[in-house]
PDB file of C-alpha atoms in Angstrom:
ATOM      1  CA  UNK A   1      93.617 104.786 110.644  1.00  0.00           C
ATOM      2  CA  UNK A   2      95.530 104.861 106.852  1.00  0.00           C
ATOM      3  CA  UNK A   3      98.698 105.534 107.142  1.00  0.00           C
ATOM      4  CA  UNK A   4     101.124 106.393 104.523  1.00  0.00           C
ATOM      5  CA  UNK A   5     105.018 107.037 105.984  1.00  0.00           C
ATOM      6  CA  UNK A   6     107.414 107.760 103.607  1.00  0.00           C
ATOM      7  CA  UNK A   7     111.873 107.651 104.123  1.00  0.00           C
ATOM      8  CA  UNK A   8     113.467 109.906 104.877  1.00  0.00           C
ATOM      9  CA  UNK A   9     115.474 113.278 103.096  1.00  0.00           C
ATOM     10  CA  UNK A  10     117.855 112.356 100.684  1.00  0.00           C
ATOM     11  CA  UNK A  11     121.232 114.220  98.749  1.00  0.00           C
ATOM     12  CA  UNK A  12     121.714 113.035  95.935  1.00  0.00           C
ATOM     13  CA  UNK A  13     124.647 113.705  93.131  1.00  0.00           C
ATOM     14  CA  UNK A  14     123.816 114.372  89.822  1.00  0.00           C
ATOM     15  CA  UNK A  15     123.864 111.060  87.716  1.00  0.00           C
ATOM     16  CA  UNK A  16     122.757 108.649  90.876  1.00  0.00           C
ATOM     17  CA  UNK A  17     119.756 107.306  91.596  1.00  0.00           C
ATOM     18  CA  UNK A  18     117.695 107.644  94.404  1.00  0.00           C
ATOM     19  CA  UNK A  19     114.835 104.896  95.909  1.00  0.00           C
ATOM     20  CA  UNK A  20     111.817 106.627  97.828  1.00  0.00           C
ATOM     21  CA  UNK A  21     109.776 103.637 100.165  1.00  0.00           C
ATOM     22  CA  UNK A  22     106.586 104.222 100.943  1.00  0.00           C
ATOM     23  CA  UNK A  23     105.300 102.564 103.932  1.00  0.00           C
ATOM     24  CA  UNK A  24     101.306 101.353 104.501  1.00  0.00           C
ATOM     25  CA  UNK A  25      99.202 100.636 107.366  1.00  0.00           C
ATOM     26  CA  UNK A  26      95.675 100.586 108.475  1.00  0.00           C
ATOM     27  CA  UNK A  27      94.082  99.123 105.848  1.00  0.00           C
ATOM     28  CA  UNK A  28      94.358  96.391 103.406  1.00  0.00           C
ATOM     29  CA  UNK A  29      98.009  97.244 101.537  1.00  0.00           C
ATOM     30  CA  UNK A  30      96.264  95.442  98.043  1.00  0.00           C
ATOM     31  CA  UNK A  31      93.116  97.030  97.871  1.00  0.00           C
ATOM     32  CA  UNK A  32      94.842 100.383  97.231  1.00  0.00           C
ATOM     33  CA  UNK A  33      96.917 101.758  94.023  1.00  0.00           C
ATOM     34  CA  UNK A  34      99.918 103.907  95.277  1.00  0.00           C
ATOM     35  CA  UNK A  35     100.487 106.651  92.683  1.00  0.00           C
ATOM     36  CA  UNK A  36     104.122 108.668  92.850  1.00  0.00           C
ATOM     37  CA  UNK A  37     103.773 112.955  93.012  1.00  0.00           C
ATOM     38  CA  UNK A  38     106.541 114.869  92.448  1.00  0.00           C
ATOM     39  CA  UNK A  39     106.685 119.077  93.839  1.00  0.00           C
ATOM     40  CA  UNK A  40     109.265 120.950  92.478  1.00  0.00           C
ATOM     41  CA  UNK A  41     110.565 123.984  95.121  1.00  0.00           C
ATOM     42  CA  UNK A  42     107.776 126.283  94.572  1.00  0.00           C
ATOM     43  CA  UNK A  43     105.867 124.533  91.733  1.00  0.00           C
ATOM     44  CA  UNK A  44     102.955 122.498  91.322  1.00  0.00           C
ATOM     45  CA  UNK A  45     101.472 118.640  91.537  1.00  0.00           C
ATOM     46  CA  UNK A  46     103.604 116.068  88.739  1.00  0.00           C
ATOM     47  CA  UNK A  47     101.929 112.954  88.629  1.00  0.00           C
ATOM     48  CA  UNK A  48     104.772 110.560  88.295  1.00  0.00           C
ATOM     49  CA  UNK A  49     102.553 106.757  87.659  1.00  0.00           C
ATOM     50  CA  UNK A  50     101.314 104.638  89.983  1.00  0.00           C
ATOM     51  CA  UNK A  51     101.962 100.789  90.831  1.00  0.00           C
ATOM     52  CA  UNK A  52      98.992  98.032  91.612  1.00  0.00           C
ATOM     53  CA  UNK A  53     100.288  96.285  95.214  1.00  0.00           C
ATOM     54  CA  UNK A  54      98.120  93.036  93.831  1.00  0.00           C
ATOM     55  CA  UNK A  55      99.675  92.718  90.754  1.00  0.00           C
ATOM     56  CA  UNK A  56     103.143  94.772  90.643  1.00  0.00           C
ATOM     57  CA  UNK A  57     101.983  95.891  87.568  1.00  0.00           C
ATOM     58  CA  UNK A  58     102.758 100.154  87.155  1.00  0.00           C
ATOM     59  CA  UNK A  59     101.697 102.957  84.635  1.00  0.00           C
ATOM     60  CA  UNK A  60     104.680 106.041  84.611  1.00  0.00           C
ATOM     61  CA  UNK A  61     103.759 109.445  82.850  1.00  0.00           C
ATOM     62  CA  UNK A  62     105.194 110.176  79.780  1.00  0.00           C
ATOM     63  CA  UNK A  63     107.698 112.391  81.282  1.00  0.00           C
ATOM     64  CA  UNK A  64     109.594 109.619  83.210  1.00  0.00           C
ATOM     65  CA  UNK A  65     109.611 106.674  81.300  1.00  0.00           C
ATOM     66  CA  UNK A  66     112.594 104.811  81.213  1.00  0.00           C
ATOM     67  CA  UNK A  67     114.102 106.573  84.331  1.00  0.00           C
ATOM     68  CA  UNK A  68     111.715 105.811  86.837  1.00  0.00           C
ATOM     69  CA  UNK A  69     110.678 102.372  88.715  1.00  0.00           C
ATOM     70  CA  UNK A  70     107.535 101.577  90.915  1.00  0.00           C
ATOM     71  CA  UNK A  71     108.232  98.331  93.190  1.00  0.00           C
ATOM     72  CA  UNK A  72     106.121  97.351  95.794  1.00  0.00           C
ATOM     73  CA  UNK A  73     106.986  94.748  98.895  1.00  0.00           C
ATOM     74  CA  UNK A  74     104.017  93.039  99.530  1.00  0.00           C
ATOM     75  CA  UNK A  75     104.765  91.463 103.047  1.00  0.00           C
ATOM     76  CA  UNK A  76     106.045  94.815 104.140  1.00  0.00           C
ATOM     77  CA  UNK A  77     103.037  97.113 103.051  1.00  0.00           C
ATOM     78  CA  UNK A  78     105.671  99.286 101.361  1.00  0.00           C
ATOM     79  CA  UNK A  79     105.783 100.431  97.835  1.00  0.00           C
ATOM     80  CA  UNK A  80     109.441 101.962  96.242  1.00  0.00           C
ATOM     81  CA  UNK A  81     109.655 104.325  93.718  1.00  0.00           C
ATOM     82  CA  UNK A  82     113.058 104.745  92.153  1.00  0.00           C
ATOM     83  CA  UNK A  83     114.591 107.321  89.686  1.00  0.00           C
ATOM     84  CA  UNK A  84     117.950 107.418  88.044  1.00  0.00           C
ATOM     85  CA  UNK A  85     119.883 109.794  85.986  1.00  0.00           C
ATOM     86  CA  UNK A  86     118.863 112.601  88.464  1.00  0.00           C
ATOM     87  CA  UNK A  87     119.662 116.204  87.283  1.00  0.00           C
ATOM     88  CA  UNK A  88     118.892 119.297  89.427  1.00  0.00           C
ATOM     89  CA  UNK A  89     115.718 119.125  87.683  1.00  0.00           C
ATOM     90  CA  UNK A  90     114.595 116.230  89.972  1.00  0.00           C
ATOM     91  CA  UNK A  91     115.123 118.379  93.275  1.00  0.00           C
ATOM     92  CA  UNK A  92     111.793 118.557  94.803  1.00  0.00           C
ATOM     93  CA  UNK A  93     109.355 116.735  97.580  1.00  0.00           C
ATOM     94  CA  UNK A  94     108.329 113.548  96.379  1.00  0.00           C
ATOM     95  CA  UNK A  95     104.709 112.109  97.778  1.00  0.00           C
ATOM     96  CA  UNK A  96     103.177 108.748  97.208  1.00  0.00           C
ATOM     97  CA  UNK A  97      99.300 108.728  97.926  1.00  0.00           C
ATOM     98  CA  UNK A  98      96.694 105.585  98.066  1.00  0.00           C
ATOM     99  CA  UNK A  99      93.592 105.173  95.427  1.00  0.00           C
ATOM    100  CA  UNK A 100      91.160 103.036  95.849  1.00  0.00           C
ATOM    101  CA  UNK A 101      91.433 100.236  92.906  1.00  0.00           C
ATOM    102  CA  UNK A 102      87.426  98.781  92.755  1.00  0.00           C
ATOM    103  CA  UNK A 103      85.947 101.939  93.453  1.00  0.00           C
ATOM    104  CA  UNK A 104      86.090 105.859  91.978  1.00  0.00           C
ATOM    105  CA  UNK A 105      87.818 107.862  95.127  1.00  0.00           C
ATOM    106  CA  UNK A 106      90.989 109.545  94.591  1.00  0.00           C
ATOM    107  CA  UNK A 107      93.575 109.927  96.380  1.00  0.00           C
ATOM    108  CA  UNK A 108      92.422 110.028  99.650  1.00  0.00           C
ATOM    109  CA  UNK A 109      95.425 109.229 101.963  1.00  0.00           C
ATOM    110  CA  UNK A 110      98.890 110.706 101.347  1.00  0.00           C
ATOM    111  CA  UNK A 111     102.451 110.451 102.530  1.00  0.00           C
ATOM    112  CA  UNK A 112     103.894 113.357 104.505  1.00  0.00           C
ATOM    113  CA  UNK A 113     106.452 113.728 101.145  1.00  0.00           C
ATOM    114  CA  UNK A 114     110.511 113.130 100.925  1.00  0.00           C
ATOM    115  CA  UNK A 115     112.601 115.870 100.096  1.00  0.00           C
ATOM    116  CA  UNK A 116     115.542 115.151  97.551  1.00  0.00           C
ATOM    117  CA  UNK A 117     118.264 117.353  96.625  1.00  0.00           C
ATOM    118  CA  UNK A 118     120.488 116.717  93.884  1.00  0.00           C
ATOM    119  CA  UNK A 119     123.193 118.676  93.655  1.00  0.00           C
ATOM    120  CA  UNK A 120     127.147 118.655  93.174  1.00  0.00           C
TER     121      UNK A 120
ATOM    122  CA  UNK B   1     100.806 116.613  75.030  1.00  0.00           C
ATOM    123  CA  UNK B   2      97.498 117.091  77.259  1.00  0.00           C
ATOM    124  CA  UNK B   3      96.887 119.547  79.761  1.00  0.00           C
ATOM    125  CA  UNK B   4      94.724 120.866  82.490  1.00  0.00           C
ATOM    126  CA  UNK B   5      94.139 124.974  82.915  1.00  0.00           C
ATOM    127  CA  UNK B   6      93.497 126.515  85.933  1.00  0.00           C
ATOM    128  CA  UNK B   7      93.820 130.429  86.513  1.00  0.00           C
ATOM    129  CA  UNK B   8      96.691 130.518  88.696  1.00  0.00           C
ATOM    130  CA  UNK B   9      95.162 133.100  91.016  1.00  0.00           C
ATOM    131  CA  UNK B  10      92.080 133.883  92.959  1.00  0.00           C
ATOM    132  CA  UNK B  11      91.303 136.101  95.371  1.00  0.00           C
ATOM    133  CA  UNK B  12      88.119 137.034  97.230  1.00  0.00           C
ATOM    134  CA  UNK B  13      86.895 138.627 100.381  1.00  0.00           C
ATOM    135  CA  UNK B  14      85.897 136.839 103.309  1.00  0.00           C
ATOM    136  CA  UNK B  15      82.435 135.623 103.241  1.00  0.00           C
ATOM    137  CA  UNK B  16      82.221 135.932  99.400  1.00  0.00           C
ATOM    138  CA  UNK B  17      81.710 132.545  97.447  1.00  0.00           C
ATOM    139  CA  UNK B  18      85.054 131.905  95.278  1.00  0.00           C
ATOM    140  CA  UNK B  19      84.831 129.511  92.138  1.00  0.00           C
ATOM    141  CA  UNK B  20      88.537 127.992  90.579  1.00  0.00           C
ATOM    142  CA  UNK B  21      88.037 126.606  86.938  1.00  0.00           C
ATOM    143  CA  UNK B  22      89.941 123.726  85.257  1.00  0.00           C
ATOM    144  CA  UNK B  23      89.945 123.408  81.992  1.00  0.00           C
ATOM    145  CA  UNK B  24      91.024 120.501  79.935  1.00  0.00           C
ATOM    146  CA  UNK B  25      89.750 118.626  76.441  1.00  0.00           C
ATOM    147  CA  UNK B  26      88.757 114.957  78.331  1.00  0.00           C
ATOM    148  CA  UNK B  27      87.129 116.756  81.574  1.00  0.00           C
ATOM    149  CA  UNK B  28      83.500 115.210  79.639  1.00  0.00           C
ATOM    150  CA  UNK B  29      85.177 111.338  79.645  1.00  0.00           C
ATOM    151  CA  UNK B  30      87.013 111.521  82.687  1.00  0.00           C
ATOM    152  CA  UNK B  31      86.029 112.751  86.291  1.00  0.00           C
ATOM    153  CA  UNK B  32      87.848 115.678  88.008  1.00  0.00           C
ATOM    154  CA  UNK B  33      88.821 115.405  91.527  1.00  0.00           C
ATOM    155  CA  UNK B  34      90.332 118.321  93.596  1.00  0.00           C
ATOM    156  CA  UNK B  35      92.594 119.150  96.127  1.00  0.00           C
ATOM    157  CA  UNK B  36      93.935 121.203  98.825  1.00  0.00           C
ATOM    158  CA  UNK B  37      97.702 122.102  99.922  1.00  0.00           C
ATOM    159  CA  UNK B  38      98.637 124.567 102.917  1.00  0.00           C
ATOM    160  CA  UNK B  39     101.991 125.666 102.584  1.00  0.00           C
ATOM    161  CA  UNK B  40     104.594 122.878 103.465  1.00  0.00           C
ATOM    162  CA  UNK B  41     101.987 119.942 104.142  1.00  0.00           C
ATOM    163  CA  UNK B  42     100.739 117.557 101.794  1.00  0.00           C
ATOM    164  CA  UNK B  43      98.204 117.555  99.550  1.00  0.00           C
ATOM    165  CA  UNK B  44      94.459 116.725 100.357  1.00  0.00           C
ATOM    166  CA  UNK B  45      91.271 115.420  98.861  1.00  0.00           C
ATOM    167  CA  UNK B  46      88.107 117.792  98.978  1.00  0.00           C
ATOM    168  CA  UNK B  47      86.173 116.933  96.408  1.00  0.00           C
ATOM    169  CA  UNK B  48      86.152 113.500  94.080  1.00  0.00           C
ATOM    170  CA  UNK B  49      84.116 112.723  91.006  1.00  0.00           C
ATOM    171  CA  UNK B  50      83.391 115.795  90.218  1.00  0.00           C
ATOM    172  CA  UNK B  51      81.180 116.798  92.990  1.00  0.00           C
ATOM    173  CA  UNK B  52      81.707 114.422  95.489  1.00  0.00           C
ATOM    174  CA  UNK B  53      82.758 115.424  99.269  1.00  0.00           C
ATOM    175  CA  UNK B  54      85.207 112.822 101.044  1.00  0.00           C
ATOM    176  CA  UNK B  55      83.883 112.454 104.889  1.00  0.00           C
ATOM    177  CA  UNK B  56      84.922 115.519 106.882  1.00  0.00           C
ATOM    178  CA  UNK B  57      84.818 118.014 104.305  1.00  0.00           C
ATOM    179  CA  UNK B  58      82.786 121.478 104.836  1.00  0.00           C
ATOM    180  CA  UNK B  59      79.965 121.024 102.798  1.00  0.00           C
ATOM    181  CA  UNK B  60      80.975 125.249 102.034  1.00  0.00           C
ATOM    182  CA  UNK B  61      82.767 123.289  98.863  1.00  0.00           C
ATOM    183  CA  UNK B  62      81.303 122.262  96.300  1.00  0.00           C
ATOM    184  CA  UNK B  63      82.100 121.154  92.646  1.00  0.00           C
ATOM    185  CA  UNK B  64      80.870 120.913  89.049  1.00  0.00           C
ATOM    186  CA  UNK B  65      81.492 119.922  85.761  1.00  0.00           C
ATOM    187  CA  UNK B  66      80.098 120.932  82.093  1.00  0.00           C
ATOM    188  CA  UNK B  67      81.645 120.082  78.969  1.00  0.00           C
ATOM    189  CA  UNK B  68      85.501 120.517  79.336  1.00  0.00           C
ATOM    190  CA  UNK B  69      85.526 122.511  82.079  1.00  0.00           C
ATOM    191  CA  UNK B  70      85.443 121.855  85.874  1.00  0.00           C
ATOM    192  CA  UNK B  71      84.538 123.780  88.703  1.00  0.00           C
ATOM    193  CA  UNK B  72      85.420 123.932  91.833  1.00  0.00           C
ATOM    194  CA  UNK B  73      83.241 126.472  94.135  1.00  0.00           C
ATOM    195  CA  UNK B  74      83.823 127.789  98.011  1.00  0.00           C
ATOM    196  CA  UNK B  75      80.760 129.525  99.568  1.00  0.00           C
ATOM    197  CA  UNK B  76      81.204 132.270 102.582  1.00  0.00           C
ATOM    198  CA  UNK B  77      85.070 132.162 102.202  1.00  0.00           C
ATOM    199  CA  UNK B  78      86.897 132.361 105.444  1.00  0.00           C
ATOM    200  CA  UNK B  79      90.530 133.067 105.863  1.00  0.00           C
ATOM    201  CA  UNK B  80      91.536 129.251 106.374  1.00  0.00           C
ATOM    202  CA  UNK B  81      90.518 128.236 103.003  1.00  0.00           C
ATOM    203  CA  UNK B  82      93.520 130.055 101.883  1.00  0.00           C
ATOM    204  CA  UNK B  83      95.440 127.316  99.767  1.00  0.00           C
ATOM    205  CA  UNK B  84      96.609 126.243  96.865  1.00  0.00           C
ATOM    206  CA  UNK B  85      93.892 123.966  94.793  1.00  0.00           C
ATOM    207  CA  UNK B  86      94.838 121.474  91.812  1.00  0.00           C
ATOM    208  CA  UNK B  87      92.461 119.647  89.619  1.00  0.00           C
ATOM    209  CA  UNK B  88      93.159 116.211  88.552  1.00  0.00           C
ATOM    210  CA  UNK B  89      91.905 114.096  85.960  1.00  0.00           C
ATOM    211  CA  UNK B  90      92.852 111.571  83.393  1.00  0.00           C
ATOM    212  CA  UNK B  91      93.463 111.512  79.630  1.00  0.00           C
ATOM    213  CA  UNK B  92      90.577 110.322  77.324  1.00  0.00           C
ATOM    214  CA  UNK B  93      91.675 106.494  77.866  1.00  0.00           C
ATOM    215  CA  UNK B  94      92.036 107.115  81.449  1.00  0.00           C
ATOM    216  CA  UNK B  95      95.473 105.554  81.329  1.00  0.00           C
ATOM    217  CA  UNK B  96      97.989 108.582  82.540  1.00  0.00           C
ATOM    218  CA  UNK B  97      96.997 111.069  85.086  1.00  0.00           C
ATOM    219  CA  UNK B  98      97.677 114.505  85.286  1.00  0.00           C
ATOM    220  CA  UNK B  99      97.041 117.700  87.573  1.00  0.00           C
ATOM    221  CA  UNK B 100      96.337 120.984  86.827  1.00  0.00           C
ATOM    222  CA  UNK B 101      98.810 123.705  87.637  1.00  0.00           C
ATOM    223  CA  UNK B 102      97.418 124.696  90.550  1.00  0.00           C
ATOM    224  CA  UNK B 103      95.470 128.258  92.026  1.00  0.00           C
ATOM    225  CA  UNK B 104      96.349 130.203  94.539  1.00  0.00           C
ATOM    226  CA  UNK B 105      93.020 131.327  96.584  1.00  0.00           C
ATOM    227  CA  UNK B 106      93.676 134.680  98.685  1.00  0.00           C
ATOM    228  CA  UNK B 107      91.316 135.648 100.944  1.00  0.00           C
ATOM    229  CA  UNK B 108      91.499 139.734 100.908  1.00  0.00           C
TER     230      UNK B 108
END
């Protein structure tokens, strides 16, 4: 069955960067978008963007334009999603989750989430 | 910048049929889908396009959408529909997504 399975915990110091993979199987890896969710300790759904496998092109919100980056490994099934200049603010679980790209779905398989901690 | 509303509480008794609203200005262009999250897993899809349930869903759910607001409904509530819910749609163009901020459903 789709599979989504995501690295693992990270610790992070304010000012770094930190690179979240994203790991697909059961089904085909190009037929899927991979959007980027971000849960803040005790706070709700962000949608970060998402990235197109086929064409490695991505969409970011508003919000974190110019610090984030969606990357995907085609070969691997895995997409990446990295974000710099972390501040406390960034502390939260990060998900990614599949979406069908031909057809109106959602997103119907999802990651089991990374935690990362920034902190000094 | 745009936004989706949702009441960030519900609560009903078991058996009762509870209804979570999302409000947002390009709900008529743009579907609404809907999810569920149990405390510390990950999010899941119950309903998509508005009123659509993905395979495996209880057909107790159901969903709706008129003008700019969305609704998402729960007949004969049962104390393991206890959740947090979150809209999502997109803006008009349907180029950035966005969810709402979520509602708490408490079965008494």
């Amino acid at each position: 069955q789709a599979q989504l399975v995501q690295s693992g915990s990270e610790v992070k110091k304010p000012g770094a960067s930190v690179k979240v993979s994203c790991k697909a199987s059961g089904y085909t890896f190009s037929d899927y978008y991979i959007h980027w969710v971000r849960q803040a300790p005790g706070q709700g759904l962000q949608w970060m963007g998402w990235i197109n496998p086929r064409t490695g092109a991505a969409k970011y919100a508003q919000k974190f334009q110019g610090r984030v980056t969606m990357t995907r490994d085609t070969p691997i099934t895995t997409g990446y999603m990295e974000l710099s200049s972390l501040t406390s603010d960034d502390s939260g679980v990060y998900y990614c989750a599949r979406d069908p790209i031909t057809v109106t779905y959602g997103m119907d398989v999802w990651g089991h989430g990374t935690t990362v901690i920034v902190s000094s | 910048s745009y936004e989706l509303t949702q009441p960030p509480s519900v609560s009903v008794s078991p058996g009762q049929t509870a209804r979570i609203t999302c409000s947002g200005d390009a709900l008529p262009n743009q579907y609404t889908y809907w999810y569920r999250q149990k405390s510390g897993q990950a999010p899941v899809l119950v309903l998509y396009k508005d009123s659509e349930r993905p395979a495996g869903v209880s057909e107790r759910l159901s969903g709706s959408s008129s003008g700019t607001t969305a609704t998402l409904s729960i007949s004969g509530v049962q104390a393991e529909d206890e959740a947090d819910y979150y809209c999502q749609s997109a803006d008009n163009r349907g180029t950035y997504w966005l969810f709402g901020g979520g509602t708490k459903l408490t079965v008494l």
